[in-house]
mmCIF file of C-alpha atoms in Angstrom:
data_model
loop_
_atom_site.group_PDB
_atom_site.id
_atom_site.type_symbol
_atom_site.label_atom_id
_atom_site.label_comp_id
_atom_site.label_asym_id
_atom_site.label_seq_id
_atom_site.Cartn_x
_atom_site.Cartn_y
_atom_site.Cartn_z
ATOM 1 C CA LYS A 6 -19.920 -8.310 13.359
ATOM 2 C CA LYS A 7 -18.554 -11.682 14.418
ATOM 3 C CA HIS A 8 -15.966 -9.945 16.602
ATOM 4 C CA GLN A 9 -18.692 -7.861 18.267
ATOM 5 C CA CYS A 10 -20.733 -10.981 18.992
ATOM 6 C CA SER A 11 -17.740 -13.036 20.102
ATOM 7 C CA ARG A 12 -16.853 -10.406 22.699
ATOM 8 C CA SER A 13 -20.320 -10.441 24.259
ATOM 9 C CA ALA A 14 -21.027 -14.187 24.036
ATOM 10 C CA PRO A 15 -18.995 -15.116 27.152
ATOM 11 C CA ASP A 16 -20.920 -12.478 29.118
ATOM 12 C CA LEU A 17 -24.196 -14.095 28.051
ATOM 13 C CA MET A 18 -22.979 -17.477 29.291
ATOM 14 C CA GLY A 19 -21.571 -16.121 32.534
ATOM 15 C CA VAL A 20 -18.040 -17.317 31.825
ATOM 16 C CA CYS A 21 -14.735 -15.497 31.867
ATOM 17 C CA ARG A 22 -14.124 -13.584 28.647
ATOM 18 C CA PHE A 23 -10.440 -14.546 28.704
ATOM 19 C CA LEU A 24 -11.379 -18.157 27.960
ATOM 20 C CA SER A 25 -12.454 -17.051 24.478
ATOM 21 C CA TYR A 26 -8.805 -16.388 23.693
ATOM 22 C CA HIS A 27 -8.026 -20.075 24.297
ATOM 23 C CA ILE A 28 -11.096 -22.036 23.231
ATOM 24 C CA ASP A 29 -13.449 -21.554 20.304
ATOM 25 C CA PHE A 30 -17.196 -21.214 20.365
ATOM 26 C CA ASP A 31 -17.784 -24.797 19.343
ATOM 27 C CA ASP A 32 -16.042 -25.715 22.616
ATOM 28 C CA TYR A 33 -18.374 -23.346 24.452
ATOM 29 C CA GLY A 34 -21.276 -25.102 22.720
ATOM 30 C CA THR A 35 -20.016 -28.487 23.907
ATOM 31 C CA LEU A 36 -19.677 -27.176 27.476
ATOM 32 C CA LEU A 37 -23.125 -25.589 27.414
ATOM 33 C CA THR A 38 -24.650 -28.791 25.998
ATOM 34 C CA ALA A 39 -23.004 -30.810 28.788
ATOM 35 C CA ALA A 40 -24.237 -28.380 31.455
ATOM 36 C CA THR A 41 -27.823 -28.006 30.222
ATOM 37 C CA GLY A 42 -28.561 -31.067 28.109
ATOM 38 C CA ILE A 43 -29.689 -28.733 25.325
ATOM 39 C CA GLU A 44 -27.774 -29.278 22.080
ATOM 40 C CA THR A 45 -25.904 -26.025 21.451
ATOM 41 C CA SER A 46 -23.332 -25.177 18.789
ATOM 42 C CA GLY A 47 -20.833 -22.364 18.605
ATOM 43 C CA GLU A 48 -23.005 -20.784 15.906
ATOM 44 C CA ASP A 49 -25.999 -20.933 18.267
ATOM 45 C CA ILE A 50 -24.012 -19.020 20.868
ATOM 46 C CA LEU A 51 -22.851 -16.370 18.403
ATOM 47 C CA ARG A 52 -26.426 -16.014 17.128
ATOM 48 C CA ALA A 53 -27.689 -15.488 20.678
ATOM 49 C CA ALA A 54 -25.008 -12.834 21.145
ATOM 50 C CA GLU A 55 -26.121 -11.116 17.922
ATOM 51 C CA ARG A 56 -29.705 -11.139 19.174
ATOM 52 C CA ALA A 57 -28.582 -9.619 22.479
ATOM 53 C CA PHE A 58 -26.537 -6.968 20.660
ATOM 54 C CA ASN A 59 -29.575 -5.979 18.594
ATOM 55 C CA LEU A 60 -31.863 -6.026 21.632
ATOM 56 C CA THR A 61 -29.420 -3.730 23.414
ATOM 57 C CA ARG A 62 -29.467 -1.379 20.444
ATOM 58 C CA LEU A 63 -33.268 -1.385 20.366
ATOM 59 C CA PHE A 64 -33.413 -0.637 24.095
ATOM 60 C CA ASN A 65 -31.003 2.255 23.645
ATOM 61 C CA LEU A 66 -32.988 3.596 20.678
ATOM 62 C CA ARG A 67 -36.170 3.466 22.725
ATOM 63 C CA GLU A 68 -34.435 5.458 25.438
ATOM 64 C CA GLY A 69 -33.319 8.177 23.007
ATOM 65 C CA PHE A 70 -29.876 6.964 21.983
ATOM 66 C CA CYS A 71 -29.189 7.338 18.254
ATOM 67 C CA ARG A 72 -26.547 7.801 15.573
ATOM 68 C CA ASP A 73 -25.635 11.203 17.014
ATOM 69 C CA HIS A 74 -24.355 9.328 20.080
ATOM 70 C CA ASP A 75 -22.246 6.864 18.074
ATOM 71 C CA GLN A 76 -19.209 9.094 18.122
ATOM 72 C CA ALA A 77 -15.625 8.846 19.235
ATOM 73 C CA PRO A 78 -14.215 11.412 21.677
ATOM 74 C CA ALA A 79 -13.046 14.660 20.039
ATOM 75 C CA ARG A 80 -9.429 13.834 20.853
ATOM 76 C CA VAL A 81 -9.543 10.947 18.360
ATOM 77 C CA PHE A 82 -10.079 13.518 15.621
ATOM 78 C CA ASP A 83 -8.150 16.452 17.056
ATOM 79 C CA ASP A 84 -5.156 15.172 19.060
ATOM 80 C CA PRO A 85 -2.436 13.273 17.192
ATOM 81 C CA VAL A 86 -1.166 10.104 18.883
ATOM 82 C CA PRO A 87 1.811 11.352 20.939
ATOM 83 C CA ASP A 88 4.197 8.436 20.436
ATOM 84 C CA GLY A 89 4.622 4.851 19.313
ATOM 85 C CA PRO A 90 4.139 3.380 15.841
ATOM 86 C CA ASN A 91 1.049 5.542 15.221
ATOM 87 C CA LYS A 92 2.695 8.776 16.363
ATOM 88 C CA GLY A 93 1.072 11.800 14.771
ATOM 89 C CA ILE A 94 -2.011 9.921 13.540
ATOM 90 C CA THR A 95 -5.549 11.213 13.944
ATOM 91 C CA VAL A 96 -8.774 9.864 12.489
ATOM 92 C CA SER A 97 -10.596 12.086 10.031
ATOM 93 C CA ARG A 98 -14.272 12.657 10.720
ATOM 94 C CA ALA A 99 -15.000 11.530 7.155
ATOM 95 C CA ASP A 100 -13.178 8.221 7.725
ATOM 96 C CA PHE A 101 -15.000 7.726 11.016
ATOM 97 C CA THR A 102 -18.366 8.386 9.357
ATOM 98 C CA SER A 103 -17.523 5.950 6.570
ATOM 99 C CA LEU A 104 -16.543 3.246 9.080
ATOM 100 C CA LEU A 105 -19.672 3.875 11.152
ATOM 101 C CA GLU A 106 -21.862 3.463 8.072
ATOM 102 C CA GLU A 107 -20.026 0.240 7.185
ATOM 103 C CA PHE A 108 -20.529 -1.031 10.750
ATOM 104 C CA TYR A 109 -24.257 -0.282 10.507
ATOM 105 C CA ARG A 110 -24.476 -2.065 7.148
ATOM 106 C CA ILE A 111 -22.623 -5.154 8.423
ATOM 107 C CA SER A 112 -24.820 -5.166 11.534
ATOM 108 C CA GLY A 113 -27.988 -5.184 9.416
ATOM 109 C CA TRP A 114 -28.987 -1.668 10.486
ATOM 110 C CA ASP A 115 -30.119 1.334 8.491
ATOM 111 C CA THR A 116 -28.173 4.593 8.187
ATOM 112 C CA THR A 117 -29.635 5.862 11.469
ATOM 113 C CA GLY A 118 -28.311 2.832 13.353
ATOM 114 C CA THR A 119 -31.729 1.199 13.664
ATOM 115 C CA PRO A 120 -31.924 -2.556 13.007
ATOM 116 C CA LEU A 121 -33.645 -3.286 9.705
ATOM 117 C CA GLU A 122 -36.942 -5.151 9.831
ATOM 118 C CA ALA A 123 -35.399 -7.992 7.820
ATOM 119 C CA SER A 124 -32.585 -8.268 10.370
ATOM 120 C CA LEU A 125 -35.019 -8.475 13.270
ATOM 121 C CA ILE A 126 -37.050 -11.152 11.493
ATOM 122 C CA GLU A 127 -33.899 -13.136 10.650
ATOM 123 C CA LEU A 128 -32.890 -13.038 14.324
ATOM 124 C CA GLY A 129 -36.329 -14.207 15.493
ATOM 125 C CA LEU A 130 -37.189 -10.757 16.873
ATOM 126 C CA GLU A 131 -40.193 -10.181 14.632
ATOM 127 C CA ASP A 132 -42.298 -9.183 17.652
ATOM 128 C CA LEU A 133 -40.291 -5.942 17.770
ATOM 129 C CA VAL A 134 -40.813 -4.881 14.144
ATOM 130 C CA GLN A 135 -43.947 -2.859 14.962
ATOM 131 C CA ASP A 136 -42.134 -1.087 17.806
ATOM 132 C CA VAL A 137 -39.411 -0.016 15.375
ATOM 133 C CA ARG A 138 -42.047 1.224 12.916
ATOM 134 C CA ASP A 139 -43.686 3.219 15.719
ATOM 135 C CA TRP A 140 -40.338 4.784 16.781
ATOM 136 C CA ARG A 141 -39.599 5.789 13.190
ATOM 137 C CA ALA A 142 -43.044 7.370 12.808
ATOM 138 C CA ARG A 143 -42.692 9.299 16.090
ATOM 139 C CA ALA A 144 -39.160 10.421 15.210
ATOM 140 C CA SER A 145 -40.274 11.563 11.767
ATOM 141 C CA ALA A 146 -43.224 13.493 13.207
ATOM 142 C CA GLN A 147 -41.040 15.055 15.910
ATOM 143 C CA VAL A 148 -38.466 16.214 13.376
ATOM 144 C CA ARG A 149 -41.203 17.730 11.184
ATOM 145 C CA HIS A 150 -42.798 19.578 14.108
ATOM 146 C CA SER A 151 -39.731 20.700 16.032
ATOM 147 C CA GLY A 152 -37.053 20.985 13.385
ATOM 148 C CA GLY A 153 -34.948 18.787 15.668
ATOM 149 C CA GLY A 154 -32.503 16.065 14.779
ATOM 150 C CA ALA A 155 -32.950 12.370 14.254
ATOM 151 C CA CYS A 156 -32.762 11.608 17.989
ATOM 152 C CA ASN A 157 -35.966 13.476 18.753
ATOM 153 C CA GLY A 158 -39.102 11.458 19.275
ATOM 154 C CA ARG A 159 -37.461 8.226 20.313
#
């Protein structure tokens, strides 16, 4: 989770991502404090990135994106790596599914890839909790009426 947030934090600040390989987020906080006069720590920046990551996920869910779309290309499962230290390796679908579920858990999401209400509240996004409840209700009703998958109704 921290890696995910640390990769998007420079984008939020409008700075070159390559700087993050040379300075830490406390340094970014110091720079942002100097530029804005608003006391900002590295943790504040990573928290903002986590909020943005969850907002992006919520936007995508609203637009119909769901767990079914969180997949690697077929070649990852079917085509062995042709050379190098990982020559012959593929990823099993079971391992991928297990890792995806672990990613969801670490991200504070449910098994469908939807942020948990507690996660939204913790991130200060409580205004979106009712929207998530509404999406779940529509998705559940759509699945019952159409026999479709989890992506329907979002």
